Each structure stands twice: as structure tokens, then as C-alpha cells.
Amino acid sequence: MIQNLADGILVGSVLSLGAIGLTLVMHMLRFANFSHAELLSIGAYAALVFDAVFAAILPPLAAKIGPLSMTWALALALLAAIAITGASALLIDRLVFRRVRSKGSELSMVFASFGVAMIVRNVTGLLFGLGTQLYSRDIVFAVVVSRDPLLLIKPDQVFVLAAALLVMVALHLVLTRTTLGFALRAVAENPTLAQVNGVNLGRMIALVWVLGGGLAAIAGVFYGLTNQISPMIGRDLVLPVFAATIVGGIGSVYGAVLGGFIVGVAANVALAVLPSGYSPSVPFLIILAVLLVRPNGLFGEARA
Amino acid sequence: MGDAVLRAEGVVAGYVPDLPILKAVDLAVRRASVTVIIGPNGAGKSTLIKTIAGLVPLSSGRIIHDGADISRIRPDRLAAQGIAYVPQMDNIFRTLTIRQNLDLALRRAGAEAAGRLEDLYARFPPLADKRNEKAGALSGGQRQFLAVAMALAARPSLILMDEPSAGLSPKAAQEVLECARGLTEQGVTILLVEQNVKQALRLADHCYILAEGRNQLDGSAADLLSDPVVGEIYLGARRKGAA
Amino acid sequence: MIGFISYAVFFSTVASILAIAVLGLNLQWGFTGLFNGGVVAFFGAGAYGTLILGGTPQADHLGGFGLIYPLALAGGAAVAGLLAWVVGILTLRLRQDYLAIATFGIAVTFENVMRNAEALSGGAKGFRGFERPLRDLFGDGFGYNLAFFCFVLALLVGVFLFLERLVRSPFGRLLRAIREDEDAARSLGKSPARVRLVSFVTGSVIIGLAGGLYATFYAFISPQDVLPTLTFQIWAMLIVGGAGNNRGAVFGAFLIWGGWTSSGWALSRFAPVEAQLYTGSIQYILIGSIIVTMLLWRPQGLLPERLVISQAGQPRKPRTTGSMT
């Protein structure tokens, strides 16, 4: 049980990072983006490629950082992955979403996102193979934190949780301390009013995509670091990430953070009760429960 | 009017091209004056002001500000050019604090931002007292002052206001309108839409009456206030509407 | 020649079954504007429902009610309708994309439960123990397939005519009115949520019927048949054919199913062996590209909706420059 809780918090940090970007996009562009989870996949694979590249160019970088399985090369690759994924998100918007937005309704965008997800997922499969891959083949042993109840934690997991929390704190500071953050929140609340107050809407939308893509890349690499990398990352995470945004309330960054942890913990604790095969169903049950009890989520506002 | 700072010429505009709400509107606003637009519901008053603010696309005609055509300029650029717009409702960011609302409005002010913020607090003391509260918690009148303060932050030369007194108590409405009047003494031009016809005409210099997307009548506010026909239609209609 | 005709019958049977599902989706999306992101859940509910109700008793999983076939098929469709009712009640009064997410979720969950709940569905091995109806009469070969095709075709025509009448009825006009302008419809005293629910459940019953036919045709259903991919395929059929046009829906079903099977055949025939593993990926990329291309190039589909009524004067307002009055 306590092990499930610990694992859940870890998964939750990944889901939170993914959900922050999704909730912003869903709120500002007003469509459920089914391709958002594919950005995690793009990030995970981009880091895989750059990890190999950096390690090849400068072999000392292939050294591990302390007790982690993460290498210096992977740390640098993470930065590259953030840039690549942010750019991909922006590119997809320019190529597909922005054009559909200008001619269709918001639901056409939902549909387009299905198509985009399918293309990204399968192109990834074609490029990198359908099998699973790992950043590091070295086995890192878990540390026994407690024997009774048994609690095993890997150094990577501690790092991922700490780093994810750090990213969230940084985002919090941007949103509450900088005028850029105010502008983002202003656009989320009332795009027209933000425009008349001098905010360039097109630039903010681009920023949201880059931000969402960057956070998704971090989430994807962290997921790959603690699980494994496969072209199905997007397929497996799309529903949990949606569940996190709905639990938190669409448009709320803090709701997305909390929602991510709630969904991660609930899905893992549920494993203590349910047979493990059922874990993909848990996010849906959470969505149903939220829609039943509090349809606008924990922090969301009713919006027509 | 040779010294008009803002001109609308044959403006046709609406949310979709085939369905103009403004069918043909001309307008000229003198520098440092208060001009009020009145008219029955659905006349296109709010649409006119939004069109000038760049929020509604023109299908023909043009809008000229300080000699330059601003008909197709994005709203955020207009704001940067000194044209401020205060919407009727939802005119502040409820989820931001008052301070954050003002900081956002002062985003382009650079080194002057701190000084201007103090000026705004001095001008609207209730905002200073509640600077760290969420703007959503403000009363209707205070919200309106915050909205005006945000408009002033960029030191605009022209402020467009959409029914600034809507939903306010008579006292608060009077305060808001007097605040607008006071701004003209610093050279700011005010163009506003008002339902509160009598109050607005008393404060305004010039008045346009729109009906069904077209100019109906215009003249000096004092003349229209004493015009028996206008009095019967608009001032009487307002009393009936309020009853 | 016989080989070709036999294949043509086989192909047309599957295409017709899918066409029925596309018609059901057309009622939801084309005529009512409801985004069903989990078509496959309702398709699967009809399939599993039909087999469980109509199958012979099995030792290891539920089934064996041995209902006569028409009742089993209707029962399967009813299971799909029930599922739609539950999802609809919860989501139809909310933001539209909640329905998309919830239906997508129920499809994932449905597949997951069918894969794991062996006592209910036979688990990953699939559901066995169903005998195709009237086997004694038609045998197992071409004759049976031909007869079954005629049955499917009759149902397709029946569903088509039913929907054509429905959308021309006052109820059909109401659906479109709500799709175009919910507030106006509400001001007429109609409850959009209720009308949407009726449309959503009806469409899902039709999709469930298609699922029942599909399972009957193969006398088998497994979690492999209810993957999200089927949802995409059915959607692509509707978008390519033309949402809001029943002819377009049927046309799109045959066109896309033809493209899907022929691309699969061409890849298996001409692609190098080492690429064979990726046949599925390539086909999915094709489907995804078709969806995106259609939305960009011709969102109304090849056979667009012929507007019977339009809400003149109530077009959608552009969002970024939206009204604030």
C-alpha cells in the first residue's frame, strides 16, 4: 500500500507536467487536444537521440550523475528535447490546428487532434521501431527505505519527483511574479480583454504551445527514465493526462498539478484492490466520479 | 470639425461579412472632448466602439486616428498607439490581484512603471488599499475604477468606454463619469456609449445618436439635452426602461 | 471468377456493417454535433451483447442464454444504448469536449475490461461459443455469406431509410436547430440536453447493431476487435463521405474500407519483408493523414450536407474577437 502510494506520487509528477500544458491549451484554444500526450513521446525520443549524440561527441558526458542512472549527456539531451518538443508543438499548431481553427468549429479541432495523434504515434513507431527502449541499460538498485511496510525507492525516482516539483515551483513564480505570467493568465481568463490591454494574442498562443511542449518533454523524459520508452507512451498517457486536467478543472494550472498527483496516486492505490490488468480503466472512473460530483473540477470555473 | 482626433467614415462592420450591424456610420471626435454615443438597443453603439478598438472587422469604410488609418490594426497594437478601450462587462481580470492587473496594463511602461503605478494608486485610493486582493472581489464601482485605471496606465490619448456606468449605483455612476470628464483636462479624448442619457449629456461636449446601424442625429450635448424631441424619445424612453 | 465474387460479397458485408455504424455516428455528429470519441465501445457493446445473449452455454465465461437471434441482436443493440445513456446523462449537459473525453475513456475502459474480465467476455482469447443463425439452412460456405450479406444489406437500407425520415421530421429539424444555435433552441422551450441524449442513445443503438452484425459474421469477438483504431476508421469514413449526409456516410464507409483493405493488400504484396511489421503503422498514418487533410481541404466531405434549413442570422461569432456584451 505505502509502496503504491510512493509509486503513485511519482507517476503523478509526470502526469502533472503533462496536464499543465494540456489544461492551458484546452482553456485558451477551447478544444480537447488528444495529441497532447504524443508530445511526451516526442520529448522522450528526442532525448534518446540527443543522449546518444552527446555521449558520442563527448564520451565523458556518458558518466552517470551520482547515484542516478541519468547521465550528463541525458541531462543535456533533456534541454535539447525541451526545445525540439516545444518547436514541434508550435509546428503542429501552424500546420494543422491554426488552419483548422480558422475554418472549422472547436470540435473539428478535437477531431484533427485525433488525426495528429495517430500520425505522430505511428511515425515515431516507423522511425524508432515498435519495441521498447531504455535510456540506460544499467540496472540501478532500489534503496530499501523501510522493510515493514516494504518501501523501495530508486534514486531516479527521488530525482524525478524533486525535479518535477522544482519545475512547477518555477512555473508558479513565473505566473505570479512576472508580467509575462500575468499576461498568460489574462489570456486564459479573457482573451479579448487581454488584447485590448496590449497583449499580443498570437504570441501568447505560440508561447502556450512552446510551454506545453517543453513541460511535456520533461514529463516524457522522466517517464522514460522511470519506465521505458515506446511509441505507445502517448496512447497510454492520453487518458490519465485528461483525467488530471478534468480533476483539476480545465484552465487551472494548480488544478492540473493537483489533478496529476490525484490521478497518479489513485491509479496506483487502486492496484492494491483491483487486479493489475484494470489499471488503464482507473483514469476513466476518476473522470466519471468528477463529472458526477464536481463537473468543473476542483479549481475550474463553469464556462459555457 | 477640423481638429478631429478620431474619424469614422462610412463604417460598415459586423461579426460576419454578410451581416453588418453597422450599416453606415460617420463620426468625428474632437481632441480633449467627451463625446457620447446614445441610441436604442441594437443600434450598434457597442459594435461601433469595438470596431474602433479593432475587435470587430470592418467590411468597408475607414477609421482614422491622428491622421493615420487604423481600420485594420490589431487591438494590441492600437493599445500601444494610445487608444484604450474599457469594455462594459468583464473589464478586469478577476483571477489576478489588483496589483497584477495594473502591472499587466503597465507592461510596456518600462522604467516609468513604478511611478505610474503610484500615480494610479493616488488617483484611486480604494485600489491602493486592496492592491493584493483578487480583482474579482471588488465591488461594481471599484471594478469600474480599476478598469479605468488599467486604461490610463498606458497613458492613452483616446479612451473608448462602453457604458461605464452600467450596473452602478447612481453615485458610483456619477463618480465614474466625472472621472472621465476630468481626464479631458489633461488632453485625453473620451468617446463613450451610455444608456444613462441624461447624466451623460450633462457631462459630454458632443453627442451622436445611432439607430439601426446608422447615424440618426448629432450635435452638441447641450443642444440635444434641451431638444424636446430627443428629450421625449431618449430621456423619456430611459425612464420607461428603468421602471 | 467465383473467387472474386466470393471476395466481393465478403468485402461488401463488412463494408455494409461499417456503413451502419457510420450512419449511427452521422446521427450523433452530422445531425446533432455530438463528438463520440469512443464509437468502438458502443460497437463492442453490441458485439459482446449479441454473442453473450445468443451464444451456447460455456464453461469458462458468461453466455449461453441461447436467445433466438433477432432477440440477441436487439439485446446487443440495447446494451449499447444503455451504455450511451449512462455516458450521455453524465456528460451531455457539460462542455462539448467533455463528451469527447468521456466517450474516448469509455472505449479504453471497455477494451480493458473485456480483456481482463474473463468470466464475462472470455478475456484476451475472445468470446467463443456462438453459432451463426440458420447455419443448417445455408451451410458454412458462399451460400451462407451471400444470405448474410442480403440480411446486412436489408438492415443497412432499413437504417438508412429510418434516418432519412428522422432527419426530415420535426425532431430532425430540432436536432439541427440545437446544433446550430443552442440558445435559440432553448428559448423555444426545448431542452437541448434531452434532445441530445435521445440522439446520442439512438445513434449508439445503431452503432451497437453494427457491432452485433460484425460479431455474428465472424461468430467471434475479442478485445483485438475493439481497439480505438476502429473509432478512427469509422470517423474517417464519415468525414470523407460528408457529415450530415446519409448518402455520404455510406459512400465514405465503402470508400475508406476499400482503401484500407487495398492498402493492406498492397503493402503485404509489394512492401519488403522487413517492412511488413510496419504495415499497421503505415495504414494508421494514412488514416490520420486522410482525417487531417479532409479537415483542412474539404471539411464538409465529398458529399456535403444539403442544408434543408439554416439558421440565417445566427452564425457563430469569431472567438478571439468575441462579443463581450
Coordinates of N, CA and C in Angstrom, one line a residue, chain C residues 104-265:
Chain C
F104 N -14.1 8.7 -25.3 CA -12.8 8.1 -25.5 C -12.4 7.2 -24.3
G105 N -12.7 7.7 -23.1 CA -12.4 7.0 -21.9 C -13.2 5.7 -21.8
I106 N -14.4 5.7 -22.2 CA -15.2 4.5 -22.0 C -14.7 3.5 -23.1
A107 N -14.2 3.9 -24.2 CA -13.7 3.0 -25.2 C -12.5 2.3 -24.7
V108 N -11.6 3.1 -24.1 CA -10.4 2.5 -23.5 C -10.8 1.5 -22.4
T109 N -11.7 1.9 -21.5 CA -12.1 1.1 -20.4 C -12.8 -0.2 -20.9
F110 N -13.7 0.0 -21.9 CA -14.4 -1.2 -22.4 C -13.4 -2.2 -22.9
E111 N -12.5 -1.8 -23.7 CA -11.5 -2.8 -24.2 C -10.7 -3.4 -23.0
N112 N -10.4 -2.5 -22.1 CA -9.6 -3.0 -20.9 C -10.4 -4.1 -20.1
V113 N -11.7 -3.8 -19.9 CA -12.5 -4.7 -19.1 C -12.7 -6.0 -19.9
M114 N -13.0 -5.9 -21.2 CA -13.2 -7.1 -22.0 C -11.9 -8.0 -22.0
R115 N -10.8 -7.3 -21.9 CA -9.5 -8.1 -22.0 C -9.3 -8.8 -20.7
N116 N -9.8 -8.2 -19.6 CA -9.4 -8.8 -18.2 C -10.5 -9.6 -17.6
A117 N -11.8 -9.2 -17.9 CA -12.9 -9.9 -17.2 C -13.2 -11.2 -17.9
E118 N -12.4 -12.2 -17.6 CA -12.5 -13.4 -18.4 C -13.9 -14.1 -18.2
A119 N -14.4 -13.9 -17.0 CA -15.7 -14.6 -16.7 C -16.8 -13.9 -17.5
L120 N -16.6 -12.7 -17.9 CA -17.7 -12.0 -18.6 C -17.5 -12.2 -20.1
S121 N -16.3 -12.1 -20.6 CA -16.1 -11.9 -22.0 C -15.1 -12.9 -22.6
G122 N -14.6 -13.8 -21.8 CA -13.6 -14.7 -22.3 C -12.2 -14.1 -22.4
G123 N -12.1 -12.9 -21.9 CA -10.8 -12.3 -21.8 C -10.1 -12.1 -23.2
A124 N -8.7 -12.1 -23.1 CA -8.0 -11.8 -24.3 C -8.2 -12.8 -25.4
K125 N -8.5 -14.0 -25.0 CA -8.7 -15.1 -26.0 C -9.9 -14.8 -26.9
G126 N -10.8 -14.0 -26.4 CA -12.0 -13.7 -27.2 C -13.2 -14.5 -26.7
F127 N -14.4 -14.2 -27.3 CA -15.6 -14.8 -26.9 C -16.0 -15.9 -28.0
R128 N -16.0 -17.1 -27.5 CA -16.4 -18.2 -28.4 C -17.8 -18.8 -28.0
G129 N -18.2 -19.8 -28.8 CA -19.4 -20.5 -28.4 C -20.7 -19.9 -29.0
F130 N -20.5 -19.2 -30.1 CA -21.7 -18.6 -30.8 C -21.8 -19.3 -32.1
E131 N -23.0 -19.7 -32.4 CA -23.2 -20.3 -33.7 C -24.0 -19.4 -34.6
R132 N -23.5 -19.3 -35.8 CA -24.2 -18.3 -36.7 C -25.6 -18.8 -36.9
P133 N -26.6 -18.0 -36.9 CA -28.0 -18.4 -37.0 C -28.3 -19.0 -38.4
L134 N -29.2 -19.9 -38.5 CA -29.7 -20.6 -39.7 C -28.6 -21.3 -40.5
R135 N -27.6 -21.8 -39.7 CA -26.5 -22.5 -40.3 C -27.0 -23.7 -41.0
D136 N -28.0 -24.4 -40.4 CA -28.5 -25.6 -41.0 C -29.1 -25.4 -42.4
L137 N -29.6 -24.2 -42.5 CA -30.3 -23.9 -43.8 C -29.3 -23.5 -44.9
F138 N -28.3 -22.7 -44.5 CA -27.4 -22.2 -45.6 C -26.0 -22.8 -45.6
G139 N -25.7 -23.6 -44.6 CA -24.4 -24.2 -44.6 C -23.3 -23.2 -44.2
D140 N -22.1 -23.5 -44.5 CA -21.0 -22.6 -44.0 C -20.3 -21.8 -45.1
G141 N -20.6 -22.1 -46.3 CA -19.8 -21.6 -47.4 C -20.3 -20.3 -48.0
F142 N -20.1 -20.2 -49.3 CA -20.5 -19.0 -50.0 C -22.0 -18.7 -49.9
G143 N -22.8 -19.7 -49.9 CA -24.2 -19.5 -49.8 C -24.6 -18.8 -48.5
Y144 N -24.0 -19.2 -47.4 CA -24.3 -18.5 -46.2 C -23.9 -17.1 -46.2
N145 N -22.7 -16.8 -46.7 CA -22.2 -15.5 -46.8 C -23.1 -14.6 -47.6
L146 N -23.6 -15.1 -48.7 CA -24.4 -14.4 -49.6 C -25.7 -14.0 -48.9
A147 N -26.3 -15.0 -48.2 CA -27.5 -14.8 -47.5 C -27.3 -13.8 -46.4
F148 N -26.2 -13.9 -45.7 CA -25.9 -13.0 -44.6 C -25.7 -11.5 -45.1
F149 N -25.1 -11.5 -46.3 CA -24.9 -10.2 -46.9 C -26.3 -9.5 -47.2
C150 N -27.2 -10.4 -47.8 CA -28.5 -9.8 -48.1 C -29.2 -9.3 -46.8
F151 N -29.0 -10.0 -45.7 CA -29.6 -9.6 -44.4 C -29.0 -8.3 -44.0
V152 N -27.7 -8.2 -44.0 CA -27.0 -7.0 -43.6 C -27.4 -5.8 -44.5
L153 N -27.5 -6.1 -45.8 CA -27.9 -5.0 -46.8 C -29.3 -4.5 -46.4
A154 N -30.2 -5.5 -46.1 CA -31.6 -5.1 -45.8 C -31.6 -4.2 -44.6
L155 N -30.7 -4.6 -43.6 CA -30.7 -3.7 -42.4 C -30.1 -2.4 -42.7
L156 N -29.1 -2.3 -43.5 CA -28.5 -1.1 -43.9 C -29.5 -0.2 -44.6
V157 N -30.2 -0.7 -45.5 CA -31.3 0.1 -46.2 C -32.3 0.5 -45.2
G158 N -32.7 -0.4 -44.3 CA -33.7 0.0 -43.2 C -33.2 1.1 -42.4
V159 N -32.0 1.0 -41.9 CA -31.4 2.1 -41.0 C -31.3 3.4 -41.8
F160 N -30.9 3.3 -43.1 CA -30.8 4.5 -43.9 C -32.1 5.2 -44.1
L161 N -33.2 4.4 -44.4 CA -34.5 5.0 -44.6 C -35.0 5.6 -43.3
F162 N -34.8 4.9 -42.2 CA -35.2 5.3 -40.9 C -34.6 6.7 -40.6
L163 N -33.2 6.8 -40.8 CA -32.6 8.1 -40.5 C -33.0 9.2 -41.5
E164 N -33.2 8.8 -42.8 CA -33.6 9.9 -43.7 C -35.0 10.4 -43.3
R165 N -35.9 9.6 -42.8 CA -37.2 10.0 -42.3 C -37.0 10.8 -41.1
L166 N -36.1 10.3 -40.2 CA -35.9 11.0 -38.9 C -35.4 12.4 -39.1
V167 N -34.4 12.6 -40.0 CA -33.9 13.9 -40.1 C -34.8 14.9 -40.8
R168 N -35.7 14.4 -41.5 CA -36.7 15.3 -42.2 C -37.9 15.5 -41.3
S169 N -38.0 14.8 -40.2 CA -39.1 15.0 -39.3 C -38.9 16.3 -38.5
P170 N -39.9 16.7 -37.7 CA -39.7 17.9 -36.9 C -38.6 17.6 -35.9
F171 N -38.4 16.4 -35.4 CA -37.4 16.1 -34.5 C -36.0 16.3 -35.1
G172 N -35.9 15.9 -36.4 CA -34.6 16.1 -37.1 C -34.3 17.6 -37.2
R173 N -35.3 18.4 -37.5 CA -35.1 19.8 -37.6 C -34.6 20.4 -36.2
L174 N -35.2 19.8 -35.2 CA -34.9 20.3 -33.8 C -33.4 20.0 -33.6
L175 N -32.9 18.8 -34.0 CA -31.5 18.4 -33.8 C -30.6 19.4 -34.4
R176 N -30.9 19.8 -35.7 CA -30.1 20.7 -36.4 C -30.1 22.1 -35.7
A177 N -31.4 22.5 -35.3 CA -31.5 23.8 -34.7 C -30.6 23.9 -33.4
I178 N -30.6 22.8 -32.7 CA -29.7 22.8 -31.5 C -28.3 22.8 -31.8
R179 N -27.9 22.1 -32.9 CA -26.5 22.1 -33.3 C -26.1 23.5 -33.7
E180 N -27.0 24.2 -34.4 CA -26.6 25.5 -35.0 C -26.7 26.6 -33.9
D181 N -27.7 26.5 -33.0 CA -27.8 27.6 -32.0 C -28.6 27.1 -30.8
E182 N -27.8 26.6 -29.9 CA -28.4 26.0 -28.7 C -29.3 27.0 -27.9
D183 N -28.9 28.2 -27.8 CA -29.7 29.2 -27.1 C -31.0 29.5 -27.7
A184 N -31.0 29.6 -29.0 CA -32.3 29.8 -29.7 C -33.2 28.6 -29.5
A185 N -32.7 27.4 -29.6 CA -33.5 26.2 -29.4 C -34.1 26.2 -27.9
R186 N -33.2 26.6 -27.0 CA -33.7 26.6 -25.6 C -34.8 27.6 -25.4
S187 N -34.6 28.8 -26.1 CA -35.6 29.8 -26.0 C -37.0 29.4 -26.5
L188 N -37.0 28.4 -27.4 CA -38.2 27.8 -27.9 C -38.8 26.8 -26.9
G189 N -38.2 26.7 -25.8 CA -38.8 25.8 -24.8 C -38.3 24.4 -24.9
K190 N -37.3 24.1 -25.8 CA -36.8 22.7 -25.9 C -35.6 22.5 -25.0
S191 N -35.5 21.4 -24.5 CA -34.3 21.1 -23.6 C -33.2 20.5 -24.5
P192 N -32.2 21.2 -24.8 CA -31.1 20.7 -25.7 C -30.5 19.4 -25.1
A193 N -30.3 19.4 -23.8 CA -29.7 18.2 -23.2 C -30.5 16.9 -23.5
R194 N -31.8 17.0 -23.3 CA -32.7 15.9 -23.5 C -32.6 15.4 -25.0
V195 N -32.8 16.4 -25.9 CA -32.8 16.1 -27.3 C -31.5 15.4 -27.7
R196 N -30.4 16.0 -27.2 CA -29.1 15.4 -27.5 C -29.0 14.0 -27.0
L197 N -29.5 13.8 -25.8 CA -29.4 12.4 -25.2 C -30.2 11.4 -26.1
V198 N -31.4 11.8 -26.6 CA -32.1 10.9 -27.4 C -31.3 10.6 -28.7
S199 N -30.7 11.6 -29.3 CA -29.9 11.4 -30.5 C -28.7 10.6 -30.2
F200 N -28.1 10.8 -29.1 CA -26.9 10.1 -28.7 C -27.2 8.6 -28.5
V201 N -28.2 8.3 -27.8 CA -28.6 6.9 -27.5 C -29.0 6.2 -28.8
T202 N -29.8 6.9 -29.6 CA -30.3 6.3 -30.8 C -29.1 6.0 -31.7
G203 N -28.2 6.9 -31.9 CA -27.0 6.7 -32.7 C -26.2 5.5 -32.2
S204 N -26.1 5.4 -30.8 CA -25.3 4.3 -30.3 C -26.0 3.0 -30.4
V205 N -27.3 3.0 -30.4 CA -28.0 1.7 -30.6 C -27.7 1.2 -32.0
I206 N -27.7 2.2 -33.0 CA -27.4 1.8 -34.4 C -26.0 1.3 -34.5
I207 N -25.0 2.0 -33.8 CA -23.6 1.5 -33.8 C -23.6 0.1 -33.2
G208 N -24.3 -0.1 -32.1 CA -24.4 -1.4 -31.4 C -24.9 -2.5 -32.3
L209 N -25.9 -2.1 -33.1 CA -26.5 -3.1 -34.1 C -25.4 -3.5 -35.1
A210 N -24.6 -2.5 -35.5 CA -23.5 -2.8 -36.4 C -22.5 -3.8 -35.8
G211 N -22.2 -3.5 -34.5 CA -21.3 -4.4 -33.7 C -21.8 -5.8 -33.6
G212 N -23.1 -5.9 -33.4 CA -23.8 -7.2 -33.3 C -23.6 -8.0 -34.6
L213 N -23.9 -7.3 -35.7 CA -23.7 -7.9 -37.0 C -22.3 -8.4 -37.3
Y214 N -21.4 -7.5 -36.9 CA -20.0 -7.8 -37.1 C -19.6 -9.1 -36.4
A215 N -20.0 -9.2 -35.1 CA -19.7 -10.4 -34.3 C -20.4 -11.6 -34.8
T216 N -21.6 -11.4 -35.3 CA -22.3 -12.6 -35.9 C -21.6 -13.1 -37.1
F217 N -21.1 -12.2 -38.0 CA -20.4 -12.5 -39.2 C -19.2 -13.4 -38.9
Y218 N -18.4 -13.0 -37.9 CA -17.2 -13.8 -37.6 C -17.5 -14.9 -36.5
A219 N -18.7 -14.8 -36.0 CA -19.1 -15.7 -34.9 C -18.1 -15.7 -33.7
F220 N -17.5 -14.5 -33.6 CA -16.4 -14.4 -32.7 C -16.1 -12.9 -32.4
I221 N -15.7 -12.6 -31.2 CA -15.3 -11.2 -30.9 C -14.2 -11.3 -29.9
S222 N -13.2 -10.4 -30.0 CA -12.1 -10.4 -29.0 C -11.7 -8.9 -28.8
P223 N -11.0 -8.7 -27.7 CA -10.5 -7.3 -27.5 C -9.8 -6.7 -28.6
Q224 N -9.2 -7.5 -29.5 CA -8.5 -7.0 -30.6 C -9.4 -6.3 -31.6
D225 N -10.7 -6.7 -31.6 CA -11.7 -6.1 -32.5 C -12.2 -4.8 -32.0
V226 N -11.9 -4.4 -30.7 CA -12.5 -3.2 -30.2 C -11.4 -2.2 -29.8
L227 N -10.3 -2.2 -30.6 CA -9.3 -1.2 -30.3 C -9.7 0.2 -30.8
P228 N -9.1 1.3 -30.2 CA -9.5 2.6 -30.6 C -9.4 2.9 -32.1
T229 N -8.6 2.1 -32.8 CA -8.4 2.3 -34.2 C -9.7 2.3 -35.0
L230 N -10.6 1.4 -34.6 CA -11.8 1.3 -35.3 C -12.6 2.6 -35.2
T231 N -12.5 3.2 -34.0 CA -13.2 4.5 -33.9 C -12.6 5.5 -35.0
F232 N -11.3 5.5 -35.2 CA -10.7 6.4 -36.2 C -11.2 6.1 -37.5
Q233 N -11.3 4.8 -37.8 CA -11.7 4.3 -39.2 C -13.1 4.8 -39.5
I234 N -14.0 4.6 -38.5 CA -15.4 5.0 -38.7 C -15.5 6.5 -38.8
W235 N -14.7 7.2 -38.0 CA -14.7 8.6 -38.1 C -14.3 9.1 -39.5
A236 N -13.2 8.5 -40.0 CA -12.6 8.9 -41.3 C -13.7 8.6 -42.4
M237 N -14.4 7.5 -42.3 CA -15.5 7.2 -43.2 C -16.5 8.4 -43.3
L238 N -16.9 8.8 -42.1 CA -17.9 9.9 -42.0 C -17.4 11.2 -42.6
I239 N -16.2 11.6 -42.2 CA -15.6 12.9 -42.6 C -15.4 12.9 -44.1
V240 N -14.8 11.8 -44.6 CA -14.6 11.7 -46.0 C -15.9 11.7 -46.8
G241 N -16.8 10.9 -46.3 CA -18.1 10.9 -47.0 C -18.9 12.2 -47.0
G242 N -18.9 12.8 -45.8 CA -19.6 14.0 -45.6 C -20.6 13.9 -44.5
A243 N -20.2 14.6 -43.3 CA -21.0 14.6 -42.2 C -22.3 15.3 -42.4
G244 N -23.4 14.8 -41.9 CA -24.7 15.4 -42.2 C -25.4 14.9 -43.4
N245 N -24.8 14.0 -44.1 CA -25.4 13.5 -45.3 C -25.3 11.9 -45.3
N246 N -26.5 11.3 -45.2 CA -26.5 9.8 -45.0 C -25.9 9.1 -46.2
R247 N -26.2 9.6 -47.4 CA -25.6 9.0 -48.6 C -24.0 9.1 -48.5
G248 N -23.6 10.2 -48.1 CA -22.1 10.4 -47.9 C -21.6 9.4 -46.9
A249 N -22.3 9.2 -45.8 CA -21.8 8.3 -44.8 C -21.6 6.9 -45.3
V250 N -22.6 6.4 -46.1 CA -22.5 5.1 -46.7 C -21.4 5.0 -47.8
F251 N -21.3 6.1 -48.6 CA -20.3 6.2 -49.6 C -18.9 6.2 -48.9
G252 N -18.7 7.0 -47.9 CA -17.5 7.0 -47.2 C -17.1 5.7 -46.6
A253 N -18.0 5.0 -46.1 CA -17.7 3.6 -45.5 C -17.1 2.7 -46.5
F254 N -17.8 2.7 -47.7 CA -17.2 1.8 -48.8 C -15.9 2.3 -49.3
L255 N -15.8 3.6 -49.4 CA -14.5 4.1 -50.0 C -13.3 3.9 -49.0
I256 N -13.5 4.2 -47.7 CA -12.4 4.1 -46.8 C -12.1 2.6 -46.6
W257 N -13.2 1.8 -46.4 CA -12.9 0.4 -46.2 C -12.2 -0.2 -47.4
G258 N -12.6 0.2 -48.6 CA -11.9 -0.2 -49.8 C -10.4 0.2 -49.8
G259 N -10.2 1.5 -49.4 CA -8.8 2.0 -49.3 C -8.0 1.2 -48.3
W260 N -8.7 1.0 -47.2 CA -8.0 0.3 -46.1 C -7.5 -1.1 -46.5
T261 N -8.5 -1.9 -47.0 CA -8.2 -3.3 -47.4 C -7.2 -3.3 -48.5
S262 N -7.4 -2.4 -49.5 CA -6.4 -2.5 -50.7 C -5.0 -2.0 -50.3
S263 N -5.0 -1.0 -49.3 CA -3.6 -0.6 -48.9 C -2.9 -1.7 -48.1
G264 N -3.7 -2.4 -47.3 CA -3.2 -3.6 -46.6 C -2.7 -4.7 -47.5
W265 N -3.5 -4.9 -48.6 CA -3.1 -5.9 -49.5 C -1.9 -5.5 -50.3

